[in-house]
Amino acid sequence: MEKTFVMVKPDGVQRGLIGAVVSRFEQKGLTLADAKVMTIPRALAEEHYGEHREKKFFGELVDFITSGPVFAMVWEGPNAVQNARTLIGKTNPAEAGPGTIRGDYALIVDSNIVHGSDSPESAAREIGLFFG
Ligand code: DAT
Ligand code: MG
């Protein structure tokens, strides 16, 4: 059974959307395998988002993701990675369809509520970083 790493980002926690996000994954049929509230240390944030280190938004991204508590989760099920990405929607909420989390709850890319691993390899890496 495949696993994926998902987290409600500081904006989602601040806005009281943990329950709404968890509910969508449960309704889809995925199984919650692990979860915790945490504030991400800067070094962990930089490693988690390492693929974006050269991007101009990297500093703001790390500032944002460390700005308050997140709700980190591991979800399990068939094609968990792709199913989670479909539930979450496109990176830019303006392009995310209605019925997706970002499409329904977010407006701008800087604060798009939720993270989901983009491949099984990323999922294994991210689960190791956050729950290893
Ligand atoms: P995703 O979170 O959909 O996997 P990503 O890995 O490309 O998207 O980017 C990671 C996060 O970085 C994204 O959720 C929000 C932020 N981000 C991406 N592109 C951005 C941009 N052009 N300006 C500001 N923030 C951006
Ligand atoms: Mg990504």
PDB file of C-alpha atoms and ligand atoms in Angstrom:
ATOM      1  CA  MET A   1       0.000   0.000   0.000  1.00  0.00           C
ATOM      2  CA  GLU A   2       1.415   3.390  -0.999  1.00  0.00           C
ATOM      3  CA  LYS A   3       2.024   6.181   1.511  1.00  0.00           C
ATOM      4  CA  THR A   4       2.186   9.937   0.997  1.00  0.00           C
ATOM      5  CA  PHE A   5       3.160  12.919   3.102  1.00  0.00           C
ATOM      6  CA  VAL A   6       0.578  15.691   3.472  1.00  0.00           C
ATOM      7  CA  MET A   7       0.591  18.741   5.702  1.00  0.00           C
ATOM      8  CA  VAL A   8      -1.790  21.546   6.524  1.00  0.00           C
ATOM      9  CA  LYS A   9       0.424  24.627   6.252  1.00  0.00           C
ATOM     10  CA  PRO A  10       0.442  27.497   8.804  1.00  0.00           C
ATOM     11  CA  ASP A  11      -2.285  29.394   6.914  1.00  0.00           C
ATOM     12  CA  GLY A  12      -4.584  26.370   6.981  1.00  0.00           C
ATOM     13  CA  VAL A  13      -3.983  25.744  10.688  1.00  0.00           C
ATOM     14  CA  GLN A  14      -4.508  29.456  11.449  1.00  0.00           C
ATOM     15  CA  ARG A  15      -7.802  29.431   9.566  1.00  0.00           C
ATOM     16  CA  GLY A  16      -9.106  26.341  11.342  1.00  0.00           C
ATOM     17  CA  LEU A  17      -9.030  24.093   8.282  1.00  0.00           C
ATOM     18  CA  ILE A  18      -7.328  20.991   9.747  1.00  0.00           C
ATOM     19  CA  GLY A  19     -10.659  19.216  10.140  1.00  0.00           C
ATOM     20  CA  ALA A  20     -11.867  20.135   6.655  1.00  0.00           C
ATOM     21  CA  VAL A  21      -8.647  18.854   5.077  1.00  0.00           C
ATOM     22  CA  VAL A  22      -8.603  15.629   7.095  1.00  0.00           C
ATOM     23  CA  SER A  23     -12.269  15.064   6.257  1.00  0.00           C
ATOM     24  CA  ARG A  24     -11.632  15.200   2.508  1.00  0.00           C
ATOM     25  CA  PHE A  25      -8.888  12.593   2.706  1.00  0.00           C
ATOM     26  CA  GLU A  26     -11.094  10.367   4.875  1.00  0.00           C
ATOM     27  CA  GLN A  27     -14.058  10.739   2.527  1.00  0.00           C
ATOM     28  CA  LYS A  28     -11.866   9.789  -0.419  1.00  0.00           C
ATOM     29  CA  GLY A  29     -11.043   6.545   1.394  1.00  0.00           C
ATOM     30  CA  LEU A  30      -7.402   7.040   2.301  1.00  0.00           C
ATOM     31  CA  THR A  31      -6.261   5.912   5.749  1.00  0.00           C
ATOM     32  CA  LEU A  32      -4.494   8.168   8.231  1.00  0.00           C
ATOM     33  CA  ALA A  33      -1.299   6.376   9.272  1.00  0.00           C
ATOM     34  CA  ASP A  34       0.412   9.079  11.358  1.00  0.00           C
ATOM     35  CA  ALA A  35      -0.089  12.739  12.282  1.00  0.00           C
ATOM     36  CA  LYS A  36       1.267  15.476  14.543  1.00  0.00           C
ATOM     37  CA  VAL A  37       1.178  19.204  15.166  1.00  0.00           C
ATOM     38  CA  MET A  38       4.615  20.796  14.978  1.00  0.00           C
ATOM     39  CA  THR A  39       6.438  24.025  14.228  1.00  0.00           C
ATOM     40  CA  ILE A  40       9.001  23.282  11.533  1.00  0.00           C
ATOM     41  CA  PRO A  41      12.616  24.211  12.368  1.00  0.00           C
ATOM     42  CA  ARG A  42      14.252  26.349   9.683  1.00  0.00           C
ATOM     43  CA  ALA A  43      16.815  23.677   8.731  1.00  0.00           C
ATOM     44  CA  LEU A  44      14.058  21.097   8.202  1.00  0.00           C
ATOM     45  CA  ALA A  45      12.065  23.546   6.065  1.00  0.00           C
ATOM     46  CA  GLU A  46      15.114  24.231   3.887  1.00  0.00           C
ATOM     47  CA  GLU A  47      15.704  20.506   3.434  1.00  0.00           C
ATOM     48  CA  HIS A  48      12.036  19.728   2.760  1.00  0.00           C
ATOM     49  CA  TYR A  49      11.889  22.416   0.057  1.00  0.00           C
ATOM     50  CA  GLY A  50      15.482  21.813  -1.133  1.00  0.00           C
ATOM     51  CA  GLU A  51      14.396  21.412  -4.772  1.00  0.00           C
ATOM     52  CA  HIS A  52      13.351  25.096  -4.722  1.00  0.00           C
ATOM     53  CA  ARG A  53      16.582  26.431  -3.179  1.00  0.00           C
ATOM     54  CA  GLU A  54      17.514  28.430  -6.303  1.00  0.00           C
ATOM     55  CA  LYS A  55      14.046  29.927  -6.843  1.00  0.00           C
ATOM     56  CA  LYS A  56      13.442  33.568  -6.043  1.00  0.00           C
ATOM     57  CA  PHE A  57      10.563  32.708  -3.694  1.00  0.00           C
ATOM     58  CA  PHE A  58      12.639  30.250  -1.607  1.00  0.00           C
ATOM     59  CA  GLY A  59      13.301  32.642   1.297  1.00  0.00           C
ATOM     60  CA  GLU A  60       9.661  33.655   1.575  1.00  0.00           C
ATOM     61  CA  LEU A  61       8.576  30.017   1.268  1.00  0.00           C
ATOM     62  CA  VAL A  62      10.801  28.999   4.193  1.00  0.00           C
ATOM     63  CA  ASP A  63       9.680  32.052   6.226  1.00  0.00           C
ATOM     64  CA  PHE A  64       6.058  31.108   5.589  1.00  0.00           C
ATOM     65  CA  ILE A  65       6.269  27.393   6.349  1.00  0.00           C
ATOM     66  CA  THR A  66       8.109  28.091   9.645  1.00  0.00           C
ATOM     67  CA  SER A  67       5.780  30.951  10.657  1.00  0.00           C
ATOM     68  CA  GLY A  68       3.468  28.859  12.835  1.00  0.00           C
ATOM     69  CA  PRO A  69       2.330  25.324  13.591  1.00  0.00           C
ATOM     70  CA  VAL A  70       1.619  22.867  10.786  1.00  0.00           C
ATOM     71  CA  PHE A  71      -0.341  19.603  10.892  1.00  0.00           C
ATOM     72  CA  ALA A  72       1.876  16.892   9.359  1.00  0.00           C
ATOM     73  CA  MET A  73       0.264  13.637   8.218  1.00  0.00           C
ATOM     74  CA  VAL A  74       0.970  10.323   6.515  1.00  0.00           C
ATOM     75  CA  TRP A  75      -1.909   8.985   4.400  1.00  0.00           C
ATOM     76  CA  GLU A  76      -1.999   5.446   3.051  1.00  0.00           C
ATOM     77  CA  GLY A  77      -3.933   3.731   0.268  1.00  0.00           C
ATOM     78  CA  PRO A  78      -3.879   2.766  -3.419  1.00  0.00           C
ATOM     79  CA  ASN A  79      -2.028   5.405  -5.460  1.00  0.00           C
ATOM     80  CA  ALA A  80      -1.950   7.556  -2.322  1.00  0.00           C
ATOM     81  CA  VAL A  81       0.464  10.088  -3.841  1.00  0.00           C
ATOM     82  CA  GLN A  82      -1.574  10.801  -6.970  1.00  0.00           C
ATOM     83  CA  ASN A  83      -4.910  10.605  -5.185  1.00  0.00           C
ATOM     84  CA  ALA A  84      -3.715  13.144  -2.612  1.00  0.00           C
ATOM     85  CA  ARG A  85      -2.399  15.518  -5.303  1.00  0.00           C
ATOM     86  CA  THR A  86      -5.756  15.320  -7.076  1.00  0.00           C
ATOM     87  CA  LEU A  87      -7.616  16.172  -3.858  1.00  0.00           C
ATOM     88  CA  ILE A  88      -5.230  19.079  -3.188  1.00  0.00           C
ATOM     89  CA  GLY A  89      -5.414  20.642  -6.672  1.00  0.00           C
ATOM     90  CA  LYS A  90      -3.005  22.742  -8.700  1.00  0.00           C
ATOM     91  CA  THR A  91      -0.203  24.679  -6.986  1.00  0.00           C
ATOM     92  CA  ASN A  92      -1.742  28.054  -7.888  1.00  0.00           C
ATOM     93  CA  PRO A  93      -5.195  28.248  -6.262  1.00  0.00           C
ATOM     94  CA  ALA A  94      -6.362  30.488  -9.109  1.00  0.00           C
ATOM     95  CA  GLU A  95      -5.911  27.488 -11.428  1.00  0.00           C
ATOM     96  CA  ALA A  96      -7.114  24.819  -8.967  1.00  0.00           C
ATOM     97  CA  GLY A  97     -10.564  23.538  -9.803  1.00  0.00           C
ATOM     98  CA  PRO A  98     -13.594  23.749  -7.554  1.00  0.00           C
ATOM     99  CA  GLY A  99     -13.866  20.647  -5.392  1.00  0.00           C
ATOM    100  CA  THR A 100     -10.125  20.642  -4.745  1.00  0.00           C
ATOM    101  CA  ILE A 101      -8.768  21.876  -1.419  1.00  0.00           C
ATOM    102  CA  ARG A 102      -6.783  24.738  -2.948  1.00  0.00           C
ATOM    103  CA  GLY A 103      -9.620  25.527  -5.336  1.00  0.00           C
ATOM    104  CA  ASP A 104     -12.132  25.784  -2.514  1.00  0.00           C
ATOM    105  CA  TYR A 105     -10.109  27.352   0.306  1.00  0.00           C
ATOM    106  CA  ALA A 106      -7.231  29.405  -1.137  1.00  0.00           C
ATOM    107  CA  LEU A 107      -6.656  32.443  -3.362  1.00  0.00           C
ATOM    108  CA  ILE A 108      -2.911  32.891  -3.921  1.00  0.00           C
ATOM    109  CA  VAL A 109       0.129  30.651  -4.409  1.00  0.00           C
ATOM    110  CA  ASP A 110       2.038  32.014  -1.391  1.00  0.00           C
ATOM    111  CA  SER A 111      -0.558  30.590   0.992  1.00  0.00           C
ATOM    112  CA  ASN A 112      -2.134  27.532  -0.558  1.00  0.00           C
ATOM    113  CA  ILE A 113      -3.225  25.704   2.596  1.00  0.00           C
ATOM    114  CA  VAL A 114      -1.754  22.258   2.083  1.00  0.00           C
ATOM    115  CA  HIS A 115       1.309  20.318   0.890  1.00  0.00           C
ATOM    116  CA  GLY A 116       1.329  16.892  -0.744  1.00  0.00           C
ATOM    117  CA  SER A 117       4.301  14.845  -1.967  1.00  0.00           C
ATOM    118  CA  ASP A 118       4.722  14.902  -5.767  1.00  0.00           C
ATOM    119  CA  SER A 119       5.990  11.306  -6.257  1.00  0.00           C
ATOM    120  CA  PRO A 120       6.437   8.076  -4.280  1.00  0.00           C
ATOM    121  CA  GLU A 121      10.164   8.912  -4.009  1.00  0.00           C
ATOM    122  CA  SER A 122       9.382  12.373  -2.588  1.00  0.00           C
ATOM    123  CA  ALA A 123       6.868  10.793  -0.224  1.00  0.00           C
ATOM    124  CA  ALA A 124       9.472   8.389   1.186  1.00  0.00           C
ATOM    125  CA  ARG A 125      11.957  11.246   1.585  1.00  0.00           C
ATOM    126  CA  GLU A 126       9.447  13.578   3.241  1.00  0.00           C
ATOM    127  CA  ILE A 127       8.000  10.907   5.560  1.00  0.00           C
ATOM    128  CA  GLY A 128      11.577  10.184   6.647  1.00  0.00           C
ATOM    129  CA  LEU A 129      12.248  13.883   7.275  1.00  0.00           C
ATOM    130  CA  PHE A 130       9.104  14.463   9.325  1.00  0.00           C
ATOM    131  CA  PHE A 131       8.413  11.091  10.957  1.00  0.00           C
ATOM    132  CA  GLY A 132      11.698   9.168  10.655  1.00  0.00           C
TER     133      GLY A 132
HETATM  134  P1  DAT B   1       3.360  22.083  -4.825  1.00  0.00           P
HETATM  135  O1  DAT B   1       3.186  22.586  -3.417  1.00  0.00           O
HETATM  136  O2  DAT B   1       2.055  22.076  -5.577  1.00  0.00           O
HETATM  137  O3  DAT B   1       4.106  20.773  -4.899  1.00  0.00           O
HETATM  138  P2  DAT B   1       5.802  23.361  -5.731  1.00  0.00           P
HETATM  139  O4  DAT B   1       6.537  22.179  -5.193  1.00  0.00           O
HETATM  140  O5  DAT B   1       6.084  23.781  -7.131  1.00  0.00           O
HETATM  141  O6  DAT B   1       4.225  23.182  -5.585  1.00  0.00           O
HETATM  142  O7  DAT B   1       6.073  24.624  -4.816  1.00  0.00           O
HETATM  143  C1  DAT B   1       6.136  24.485  -3.411  1.00  0.00           C
HETATM  144  C2  DAT B   1       5.427  25.649  -2.772  1.00  0.00           C
HETATM  145  O8  DAT B   1       6.141  26.846  -3.080  1.00  0.00           O
HETATM  146  C3  DAT B   1       4.010  25.907  -3.297  1.00  0.00           C
HETATM  147  O9  DAT B   1       3.053  25.102  -2.650  1.00  0.00           O
HETATM  148  C4  DAT B   1       3.833  27.350  -3.018  1.00  0.00           C
HETATM  149  C5  DAT B   1       5.225  27.932  -3.239  1.00  0.00           C
HETATM  150  N1  DAT B   1       5.365  28.459  -4.601  1.00  0.00           N
HETATM  151  C6  DAT B   1       5.432  27.757  -5.751  1.00  0.00           C
HETATM  152  N2  DAT B   1       5.558  28.553  -6.815  1.00  0.00           N
HETATM  153  C7  DAT B   1       5.560  29.821  -6.321  1.00  0.00           C
HETATM  154  C8  DAT B   1       5.652  31.116  -6.907  1.00  0.00           C
HETATM  155  N3  DAT B   1       5.787  31.273  -8.227  1.00  0.00           N
HETATM  156  N4  DAT B   1       5.615  32.181  -6.064  1.00  0.00           N
HETATM  157  C9  DAT B   1       5.501  32.038  -4.733  1.00  0.00           C
HETATM  158  N5  DAT B   1       5.413  30.837  -4.107  1.00  0.00           N
HETATM  159  C10 DAT B   1       5.437  29.749  -4.894  1.00  0.00           C
HETATM  160 MG    MG B   2       6.067  20.322  -4.537  1.00  0.00          MG
END
